[in-house]
GROMACS .gro file of C-alpha atoms in nm:
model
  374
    1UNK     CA    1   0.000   0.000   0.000
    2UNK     CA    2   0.129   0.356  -0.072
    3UNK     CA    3   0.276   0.547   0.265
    4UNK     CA    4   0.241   0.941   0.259
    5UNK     CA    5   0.550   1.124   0.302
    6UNK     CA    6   0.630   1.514   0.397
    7UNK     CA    7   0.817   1.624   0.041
    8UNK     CA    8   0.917   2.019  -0.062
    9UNK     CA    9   0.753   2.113  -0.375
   10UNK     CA   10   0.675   2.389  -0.643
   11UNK     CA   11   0.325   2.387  -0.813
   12UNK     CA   12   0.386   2.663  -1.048
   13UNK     CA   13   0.715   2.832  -1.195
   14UNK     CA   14   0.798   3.036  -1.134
   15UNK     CA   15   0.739   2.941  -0.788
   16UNK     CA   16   0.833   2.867  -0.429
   17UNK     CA   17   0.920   2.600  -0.221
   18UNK     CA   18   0.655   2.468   0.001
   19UNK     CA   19   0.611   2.169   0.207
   20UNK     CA   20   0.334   1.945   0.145
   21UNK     CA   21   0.219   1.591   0.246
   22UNK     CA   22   0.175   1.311  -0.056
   23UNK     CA   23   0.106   0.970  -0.109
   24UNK     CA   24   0.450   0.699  -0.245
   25UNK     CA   25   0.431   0.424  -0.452
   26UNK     CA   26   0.557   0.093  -0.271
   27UNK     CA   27   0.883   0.009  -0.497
   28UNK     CA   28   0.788  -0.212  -0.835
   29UNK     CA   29   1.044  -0.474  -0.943
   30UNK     CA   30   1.390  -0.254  -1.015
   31UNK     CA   31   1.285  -0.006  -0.755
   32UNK     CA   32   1.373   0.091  -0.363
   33UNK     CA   33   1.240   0.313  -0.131
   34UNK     CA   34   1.453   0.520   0.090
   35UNK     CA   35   1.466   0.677   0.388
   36UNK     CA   36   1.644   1.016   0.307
   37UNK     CA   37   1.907   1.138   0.604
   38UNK     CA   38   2.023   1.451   0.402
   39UNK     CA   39   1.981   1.590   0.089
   40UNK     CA   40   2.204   1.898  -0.060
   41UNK     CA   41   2.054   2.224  -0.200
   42UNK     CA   42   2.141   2.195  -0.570
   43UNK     CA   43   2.072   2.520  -0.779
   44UNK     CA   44   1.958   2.310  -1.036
   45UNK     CA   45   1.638   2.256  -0.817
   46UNK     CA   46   1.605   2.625  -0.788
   47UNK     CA   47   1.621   2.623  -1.210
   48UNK     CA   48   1.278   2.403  -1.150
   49UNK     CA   49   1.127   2.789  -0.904
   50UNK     CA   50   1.203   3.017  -1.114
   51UNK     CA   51   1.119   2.810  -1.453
   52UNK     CA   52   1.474   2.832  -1.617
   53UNK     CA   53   1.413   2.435  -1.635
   54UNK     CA   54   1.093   2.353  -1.762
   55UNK     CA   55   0.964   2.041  -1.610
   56UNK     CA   56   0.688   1.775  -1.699
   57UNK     CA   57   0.399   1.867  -1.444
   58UNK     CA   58   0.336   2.088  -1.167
   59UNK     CA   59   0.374   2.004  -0.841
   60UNK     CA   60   0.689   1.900  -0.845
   61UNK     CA   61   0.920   1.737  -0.527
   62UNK     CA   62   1.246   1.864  -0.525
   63UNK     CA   63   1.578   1.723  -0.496
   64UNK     CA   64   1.852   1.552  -0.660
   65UNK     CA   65   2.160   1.493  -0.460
   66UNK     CA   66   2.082   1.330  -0.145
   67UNK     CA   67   2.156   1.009   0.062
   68UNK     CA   68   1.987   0.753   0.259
   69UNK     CA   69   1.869   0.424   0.422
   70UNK     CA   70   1.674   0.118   0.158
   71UNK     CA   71   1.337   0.062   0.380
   72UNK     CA   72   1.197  -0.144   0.104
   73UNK     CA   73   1.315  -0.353  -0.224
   74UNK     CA   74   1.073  -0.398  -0.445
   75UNK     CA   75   0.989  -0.754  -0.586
   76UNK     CA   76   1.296  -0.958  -0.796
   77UNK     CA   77   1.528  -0.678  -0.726
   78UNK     CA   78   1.814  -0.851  -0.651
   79UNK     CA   79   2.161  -0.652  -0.497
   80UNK     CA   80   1.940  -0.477  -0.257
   81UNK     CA   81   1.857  -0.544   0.066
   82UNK     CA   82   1.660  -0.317   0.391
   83UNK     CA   83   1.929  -0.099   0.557
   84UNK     CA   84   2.159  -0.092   0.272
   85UNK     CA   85   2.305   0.313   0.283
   86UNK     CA   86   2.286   0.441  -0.061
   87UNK     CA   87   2.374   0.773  -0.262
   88UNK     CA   88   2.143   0.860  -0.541
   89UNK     CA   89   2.283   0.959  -0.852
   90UNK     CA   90   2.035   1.228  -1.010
   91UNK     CA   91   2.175   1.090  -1.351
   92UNK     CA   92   2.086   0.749  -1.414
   93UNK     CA   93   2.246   0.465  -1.567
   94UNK     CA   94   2.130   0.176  -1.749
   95UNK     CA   95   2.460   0.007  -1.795
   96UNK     CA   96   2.295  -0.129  -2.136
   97UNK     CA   97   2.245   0.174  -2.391
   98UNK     CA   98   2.476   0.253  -2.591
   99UNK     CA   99   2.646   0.562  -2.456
  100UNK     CA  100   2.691   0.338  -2.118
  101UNK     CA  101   2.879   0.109  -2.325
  102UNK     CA  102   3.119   0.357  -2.388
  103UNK     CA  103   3.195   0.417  -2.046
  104UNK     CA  104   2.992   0.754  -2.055
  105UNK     CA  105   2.695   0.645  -1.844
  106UNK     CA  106   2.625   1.058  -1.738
  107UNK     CA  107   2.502   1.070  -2.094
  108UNK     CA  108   2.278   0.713  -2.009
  109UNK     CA  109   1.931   0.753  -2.251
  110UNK     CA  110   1.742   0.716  -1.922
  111UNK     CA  111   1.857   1.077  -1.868
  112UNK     CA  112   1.539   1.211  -2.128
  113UNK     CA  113   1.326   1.129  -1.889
  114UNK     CA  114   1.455   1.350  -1.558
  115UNK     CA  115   1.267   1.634  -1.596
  116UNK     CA  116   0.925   1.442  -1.692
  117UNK     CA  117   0.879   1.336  -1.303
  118UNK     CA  118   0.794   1.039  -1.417
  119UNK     CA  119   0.888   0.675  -1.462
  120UNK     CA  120   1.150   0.649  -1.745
  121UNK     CA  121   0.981   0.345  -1.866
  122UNK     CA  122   0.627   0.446  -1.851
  123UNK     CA  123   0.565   0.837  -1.889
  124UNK     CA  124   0.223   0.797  -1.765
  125UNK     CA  125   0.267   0.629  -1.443
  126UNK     CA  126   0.441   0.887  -1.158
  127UNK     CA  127   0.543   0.748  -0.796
  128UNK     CA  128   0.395   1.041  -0.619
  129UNK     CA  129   0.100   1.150  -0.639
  130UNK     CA  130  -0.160   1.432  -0.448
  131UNK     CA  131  -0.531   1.376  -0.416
  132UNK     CA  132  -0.497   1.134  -0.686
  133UNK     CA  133  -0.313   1.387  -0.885
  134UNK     CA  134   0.027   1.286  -1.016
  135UNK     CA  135   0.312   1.482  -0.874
  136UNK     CA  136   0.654   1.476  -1.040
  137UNK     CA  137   0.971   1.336  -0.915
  138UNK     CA  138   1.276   1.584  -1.018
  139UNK     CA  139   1.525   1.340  -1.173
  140UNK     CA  140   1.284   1.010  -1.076
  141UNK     CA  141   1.410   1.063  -0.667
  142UNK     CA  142   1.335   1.398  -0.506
  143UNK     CA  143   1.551   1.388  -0.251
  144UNK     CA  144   1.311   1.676  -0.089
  145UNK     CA  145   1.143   1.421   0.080
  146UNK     CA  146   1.149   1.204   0.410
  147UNK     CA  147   1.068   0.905   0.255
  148UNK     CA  148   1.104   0.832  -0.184
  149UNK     CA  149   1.084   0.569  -0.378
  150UNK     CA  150   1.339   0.470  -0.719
  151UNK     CA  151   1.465   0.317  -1.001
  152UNK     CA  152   1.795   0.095  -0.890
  153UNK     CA  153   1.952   0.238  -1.181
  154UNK     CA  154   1.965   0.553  -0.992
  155UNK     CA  155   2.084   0.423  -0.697
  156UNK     CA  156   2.428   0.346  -0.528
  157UNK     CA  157   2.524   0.113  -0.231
  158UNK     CA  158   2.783   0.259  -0.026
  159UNK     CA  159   3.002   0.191   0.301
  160UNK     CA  160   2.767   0.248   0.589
  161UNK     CA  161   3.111   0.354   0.788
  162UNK     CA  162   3.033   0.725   0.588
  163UNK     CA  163   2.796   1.006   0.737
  164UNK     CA  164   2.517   0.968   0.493
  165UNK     CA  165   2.502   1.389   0.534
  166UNK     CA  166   2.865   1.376   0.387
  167UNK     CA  167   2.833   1.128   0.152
  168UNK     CA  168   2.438   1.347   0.035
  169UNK     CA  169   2.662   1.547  -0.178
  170UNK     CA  170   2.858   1.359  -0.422
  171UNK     CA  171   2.522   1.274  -0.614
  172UNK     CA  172   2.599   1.635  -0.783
  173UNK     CA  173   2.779   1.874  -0.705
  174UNK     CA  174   3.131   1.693  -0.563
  175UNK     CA  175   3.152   1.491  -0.894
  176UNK     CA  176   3.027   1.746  -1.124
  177UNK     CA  177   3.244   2.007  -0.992
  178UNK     CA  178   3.521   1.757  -0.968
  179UNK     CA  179   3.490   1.604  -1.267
  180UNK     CA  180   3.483   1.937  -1.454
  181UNK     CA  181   3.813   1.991  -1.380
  182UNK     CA  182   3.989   1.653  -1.380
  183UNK     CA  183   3.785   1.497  -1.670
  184UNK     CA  184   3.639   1.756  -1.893
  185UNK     CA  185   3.944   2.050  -1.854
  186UNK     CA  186   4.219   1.757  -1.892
  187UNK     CA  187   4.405   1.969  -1.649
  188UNK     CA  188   4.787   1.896  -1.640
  189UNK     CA  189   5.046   1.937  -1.311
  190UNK     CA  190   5.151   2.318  -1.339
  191UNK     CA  191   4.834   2.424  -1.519
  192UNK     CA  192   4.705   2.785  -1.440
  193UNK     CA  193   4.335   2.737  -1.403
  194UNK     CA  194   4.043   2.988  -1.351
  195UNK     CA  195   3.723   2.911  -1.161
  196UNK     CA  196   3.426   3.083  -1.258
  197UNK     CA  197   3.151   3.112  -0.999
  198UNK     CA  198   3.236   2.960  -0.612
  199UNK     CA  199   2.963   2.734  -0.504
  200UNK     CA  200   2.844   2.401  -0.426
  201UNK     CA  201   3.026   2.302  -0.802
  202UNK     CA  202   3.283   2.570  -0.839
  203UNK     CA  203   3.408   2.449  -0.455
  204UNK     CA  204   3.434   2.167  -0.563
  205UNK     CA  205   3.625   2.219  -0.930
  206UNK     CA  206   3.930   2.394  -0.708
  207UNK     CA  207   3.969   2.065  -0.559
  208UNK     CA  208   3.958   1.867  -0.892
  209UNK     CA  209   4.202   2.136  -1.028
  210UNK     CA  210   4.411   2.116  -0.730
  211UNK     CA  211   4.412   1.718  -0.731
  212UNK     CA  212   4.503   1.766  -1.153
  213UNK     CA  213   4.812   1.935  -0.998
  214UNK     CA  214   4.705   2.271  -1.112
  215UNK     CA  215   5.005   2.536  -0.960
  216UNK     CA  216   4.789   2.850  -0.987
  217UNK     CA  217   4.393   2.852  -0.929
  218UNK     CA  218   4.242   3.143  -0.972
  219UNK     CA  219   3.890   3.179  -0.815
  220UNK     CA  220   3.626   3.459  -0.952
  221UNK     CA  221   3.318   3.521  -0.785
  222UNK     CA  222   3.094   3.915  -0.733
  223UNK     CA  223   3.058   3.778  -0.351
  224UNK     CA  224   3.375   3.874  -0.191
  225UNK     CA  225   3.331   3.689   0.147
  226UNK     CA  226   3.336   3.422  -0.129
  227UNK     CA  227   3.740   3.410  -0.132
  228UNK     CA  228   3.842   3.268   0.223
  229UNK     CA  229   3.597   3.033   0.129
  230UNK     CA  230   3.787   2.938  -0.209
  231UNK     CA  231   4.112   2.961  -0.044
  232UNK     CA  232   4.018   2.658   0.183
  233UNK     CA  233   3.920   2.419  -0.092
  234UNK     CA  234   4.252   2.538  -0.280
  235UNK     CA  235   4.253   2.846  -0.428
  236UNK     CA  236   4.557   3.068  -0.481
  237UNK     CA  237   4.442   3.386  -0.618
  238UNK     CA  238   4.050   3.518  -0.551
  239UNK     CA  239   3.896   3.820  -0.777
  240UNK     CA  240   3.579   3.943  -0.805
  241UNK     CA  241   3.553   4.002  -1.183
  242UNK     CA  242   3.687   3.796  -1.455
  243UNK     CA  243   3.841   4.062  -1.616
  244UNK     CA  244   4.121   4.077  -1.290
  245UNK     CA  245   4.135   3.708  -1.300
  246UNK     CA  246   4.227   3.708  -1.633
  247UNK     CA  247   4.473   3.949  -1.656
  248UNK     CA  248   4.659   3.805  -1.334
  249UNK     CA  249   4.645   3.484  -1.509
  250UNK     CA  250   4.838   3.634  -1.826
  251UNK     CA  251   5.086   3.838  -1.602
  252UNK     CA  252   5.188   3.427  -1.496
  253UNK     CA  253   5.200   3.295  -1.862
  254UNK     CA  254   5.355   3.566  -2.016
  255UNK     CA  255   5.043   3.694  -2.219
  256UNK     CA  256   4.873   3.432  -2.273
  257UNK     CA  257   4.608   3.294  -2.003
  258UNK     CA  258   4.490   3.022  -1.862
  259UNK     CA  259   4.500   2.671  -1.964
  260UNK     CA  260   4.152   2.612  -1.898
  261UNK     CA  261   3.841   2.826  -1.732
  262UNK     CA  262   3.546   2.650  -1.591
  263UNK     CA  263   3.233   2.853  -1.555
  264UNK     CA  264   2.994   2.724  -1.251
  265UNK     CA  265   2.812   3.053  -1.216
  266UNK     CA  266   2.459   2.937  -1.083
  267UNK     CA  267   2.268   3.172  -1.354
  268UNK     CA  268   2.519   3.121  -1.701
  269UNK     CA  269   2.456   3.414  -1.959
  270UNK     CA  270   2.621   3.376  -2.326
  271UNK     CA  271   2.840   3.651  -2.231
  272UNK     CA  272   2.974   3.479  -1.912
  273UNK     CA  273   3.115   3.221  -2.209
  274UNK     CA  274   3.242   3.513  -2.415
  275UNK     CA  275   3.476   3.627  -2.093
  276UNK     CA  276   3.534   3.243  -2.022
  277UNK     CA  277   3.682   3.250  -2.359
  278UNK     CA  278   3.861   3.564  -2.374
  279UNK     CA  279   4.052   3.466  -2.062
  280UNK     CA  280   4.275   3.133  -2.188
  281UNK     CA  281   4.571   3.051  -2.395
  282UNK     CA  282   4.628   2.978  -2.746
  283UNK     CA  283   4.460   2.552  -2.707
  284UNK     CA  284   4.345   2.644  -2.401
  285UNK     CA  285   3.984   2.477  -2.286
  286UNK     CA  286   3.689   2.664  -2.180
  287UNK     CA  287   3.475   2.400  -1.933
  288UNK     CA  288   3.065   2.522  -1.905
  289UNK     CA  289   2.884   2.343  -1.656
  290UNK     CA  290   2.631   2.600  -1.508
  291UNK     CA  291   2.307   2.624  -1.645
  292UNK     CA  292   2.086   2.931  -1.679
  293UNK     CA  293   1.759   2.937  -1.940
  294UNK     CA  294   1.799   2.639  -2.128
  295UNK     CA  295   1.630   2.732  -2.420
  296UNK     CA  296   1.872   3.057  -2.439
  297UNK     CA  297   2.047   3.080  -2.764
  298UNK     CA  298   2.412   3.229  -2.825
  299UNK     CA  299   2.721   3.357  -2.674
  300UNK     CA  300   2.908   3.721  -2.820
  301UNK     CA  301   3.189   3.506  -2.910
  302UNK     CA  302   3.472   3.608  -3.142
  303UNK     CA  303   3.470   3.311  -3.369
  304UNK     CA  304   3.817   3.396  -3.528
  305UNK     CA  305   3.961   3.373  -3.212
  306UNK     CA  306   3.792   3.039  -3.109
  307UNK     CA  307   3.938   2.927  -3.432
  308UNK     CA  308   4.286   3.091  -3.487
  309UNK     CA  309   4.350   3.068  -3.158
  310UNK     CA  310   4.211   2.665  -3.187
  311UNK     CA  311   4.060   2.704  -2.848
  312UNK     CA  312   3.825   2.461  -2.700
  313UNK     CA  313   3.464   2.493  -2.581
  314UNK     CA  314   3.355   2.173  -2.378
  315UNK     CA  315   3.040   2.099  -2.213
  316UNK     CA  316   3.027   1.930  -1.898
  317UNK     CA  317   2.750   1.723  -1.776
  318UNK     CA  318   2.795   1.551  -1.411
  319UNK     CA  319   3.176   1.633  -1.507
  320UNK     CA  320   3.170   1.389  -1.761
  321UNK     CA  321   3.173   1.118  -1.432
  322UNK     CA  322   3.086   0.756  -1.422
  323UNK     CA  323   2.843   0.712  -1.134
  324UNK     CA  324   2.880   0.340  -1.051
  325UNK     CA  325   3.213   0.382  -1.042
  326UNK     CA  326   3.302   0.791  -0.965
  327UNK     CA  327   3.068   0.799  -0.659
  328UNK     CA  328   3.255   0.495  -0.445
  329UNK     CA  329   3.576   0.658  -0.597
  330UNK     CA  330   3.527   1.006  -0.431
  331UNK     CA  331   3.431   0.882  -0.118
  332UNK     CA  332   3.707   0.610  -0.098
  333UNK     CA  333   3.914   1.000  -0.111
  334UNK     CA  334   3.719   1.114   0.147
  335UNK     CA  335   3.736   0.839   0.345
  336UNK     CA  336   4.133   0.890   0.280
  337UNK     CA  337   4.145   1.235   0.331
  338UNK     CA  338   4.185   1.344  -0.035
  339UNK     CA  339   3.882   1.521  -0.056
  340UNK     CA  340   3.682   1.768   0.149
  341UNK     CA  341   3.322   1.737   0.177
  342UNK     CA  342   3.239   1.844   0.530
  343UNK     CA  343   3.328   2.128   0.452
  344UNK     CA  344   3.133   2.215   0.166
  345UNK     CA  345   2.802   2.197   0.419
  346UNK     CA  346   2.740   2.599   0.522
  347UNK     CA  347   2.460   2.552   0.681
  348UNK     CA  348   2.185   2.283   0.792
  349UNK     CA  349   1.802   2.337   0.729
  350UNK     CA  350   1.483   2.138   0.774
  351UNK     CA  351   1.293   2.015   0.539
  352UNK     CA  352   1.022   2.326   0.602
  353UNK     CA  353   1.325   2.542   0.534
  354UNK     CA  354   1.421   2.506   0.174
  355UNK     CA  355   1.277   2.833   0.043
  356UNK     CA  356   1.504   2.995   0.297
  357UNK     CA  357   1.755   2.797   0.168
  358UNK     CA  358   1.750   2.932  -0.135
  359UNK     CA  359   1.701   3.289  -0.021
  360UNK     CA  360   2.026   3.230   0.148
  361UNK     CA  361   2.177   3.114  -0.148
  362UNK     CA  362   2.072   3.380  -0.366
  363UNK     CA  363   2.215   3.625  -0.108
  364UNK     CA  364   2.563   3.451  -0.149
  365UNK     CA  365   2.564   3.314   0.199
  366UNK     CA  366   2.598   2.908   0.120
  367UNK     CA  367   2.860   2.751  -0.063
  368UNK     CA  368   2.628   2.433  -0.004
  369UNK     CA  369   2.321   2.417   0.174
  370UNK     CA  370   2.203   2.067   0.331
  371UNK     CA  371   1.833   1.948   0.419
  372UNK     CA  372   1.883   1.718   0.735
  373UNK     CA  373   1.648   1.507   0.853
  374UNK     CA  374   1.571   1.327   1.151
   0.00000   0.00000   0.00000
């Protein structure tokens, strides 16, 4: 029989946050429901407010980078079991499809059906639902929620020695930060790197620059409380405008720039690209994995220099990271002391708290804020 569970949702964009009460599917075969212990403040989910990502159907639960506890497996799901700890991975992954096969499972075919809220196989039938209304699921989990229920494929098993608030945040924005600079920028030992935009992914691309072997990282952000921030997940060099960051970065390479610049502002405007591109070397790599309107078209680049100057434009989804195998990886780090995640989390806020949350983050007060629950 379905359960009801307290979930944060939007009926509208744009729109605000609100808590709400609906009913949860028991788990199908290939499904699990979870009890979420923490679930981090993505400003992808704030994309769903203010309607720069359309979405399927209105409401819609929140939530795509979270961590909890398997409650329930659903029938001939084998690998699962009750009390298995588990990350979700707001991309899914087959492990069948064709992209999988080539080892780039952030690019899985399940991913067209994320912002439907509904099951990938069946776009008619949704796991939540609200006086009998269907309610969407942001990325099939909505990890705004005490209690949700999905797809195995989006789902992985990790050591139950790591805080599940820690290990909440490398379902997003640790490996697509991360991965932005150590897979998609190719950055070398001794690079000079530029970091556009210091939040829960920029953070989080200093320390995949700084693990690369990066010398020089240059972090850029308007907030200027922002840089002792940066400086403690590796940052040399902190500027509030691009332009500064970019000329301190040619004053190092005699004229020429950075190697690469990777642009994690939470609200990406064509023109952020255009100083993105201005700002590195002859072959130097340009990395964009913010979002902003998704149906926005063009970028004031000068196309004679992206060509004469054979510079390199690379989008970056998830940082271009394997979840079966990236998530486990990152937290083996942690585990290590390679990687900082602790101290990504700002603040802590309930589940009734997320449209503060986002205030706050608007405001420039997080680097990454975290829904805990009891």
């Amino acid at each position: 029989m379905p359960i009801t569970t307290k979930v944060s949702l939007v009926r509208k964009a744009p729109g605000t946050y609100e808590t709400a009460t609906v009913e949860l599917d028991d788990p199908r075969q290939g499904e699990v429901t979870v009890k979420i212990a923490a679930s981090g403040l993505c400003h992808s989910d704030d994309h769903v407010a203010t309607g720069d990502v359309p979405v399927g159907v209105y409401p819609f639960v929140g939530g795509h980078e979270g961590a909890g506890v398997v409650t329930a497996v659903g029938p001939n799901t084998p690998g699962y079991e009750v009390g298995d700890h588990v990350v979700f991975s707001f991309l899914p992954a087959c492990g069948r499809c064709e992209f999988c096969a080539q080892g780039m499972s952030n690019l899985c075919d399940l991913g067209a059906s994320l912002l439907t809220g509904a099951r990938a196989e069946d776009p008619t039938s949704f796991r939540m639902s609200e006086n009998g209304q269907p309610v969407g699921q942001q990325c099939g989990i909505s990890t705004f929620a005490e209690y949700t229920t999905a797809s195995v494929d989006s789902v992985i098993k990790i050591d139950k020695e790591i805080p599940l608030k820690s290990a909440a945040l490398v379902g997003c924005g640790v490996p697509t930060g991360f991965g932005a600079a150590v897979n998609s920028a190719n950055i070398k030992p001794g690079a000079t790197v530029i970091v556009m935009g210091i939040g829960g992914i920029g953070a989080n691309a200093l320390q995949g620059a700084v693990h690369a072997g990066a010398t020089t990282v240059i972090a850029v952000d308007p907030v200027a409380s922002k840089g002792e921030w940066a400086q403690q997940f590796g940052a040399t060099h902190f500027y509030t405008s691009i332009d500064e960051a970019a000329d301190h970065a040619r004053s190092l390479t005699n004229g020429q720039g950075a190697d690469a610049t990777i642009v994690t502002i939470g609200v990406v405007e064509g023109e952020h690209v255009a100083q993105a591109l201005a700002s590195i070397r002859k072959a130097g790599t340009v990395v964009l994995t913010g979002l902003g309107d998704i149906t926005a078209v063009g970028a004031p680049i000068a196309l004679g220099d992206l060509t004469l100057m054979q510079k390199r434009l690379q989008g970056s989804l998830f940082g271009e990271s394997n979840p079966r195998h990236d998530v486990p990886n990152l937290l083996r780090m942690y585990q290590a002391g390679q990687l900082k995640l602790d101290e990504l989390v700002t603040r802590e806020y309930t589940l009734d708290q997320v449209a503060e949350a986002y205030e706050d983050m608007h405001a420039g007060r997080n680097i990454r804020g975290v829904v805990v629950f009891d």
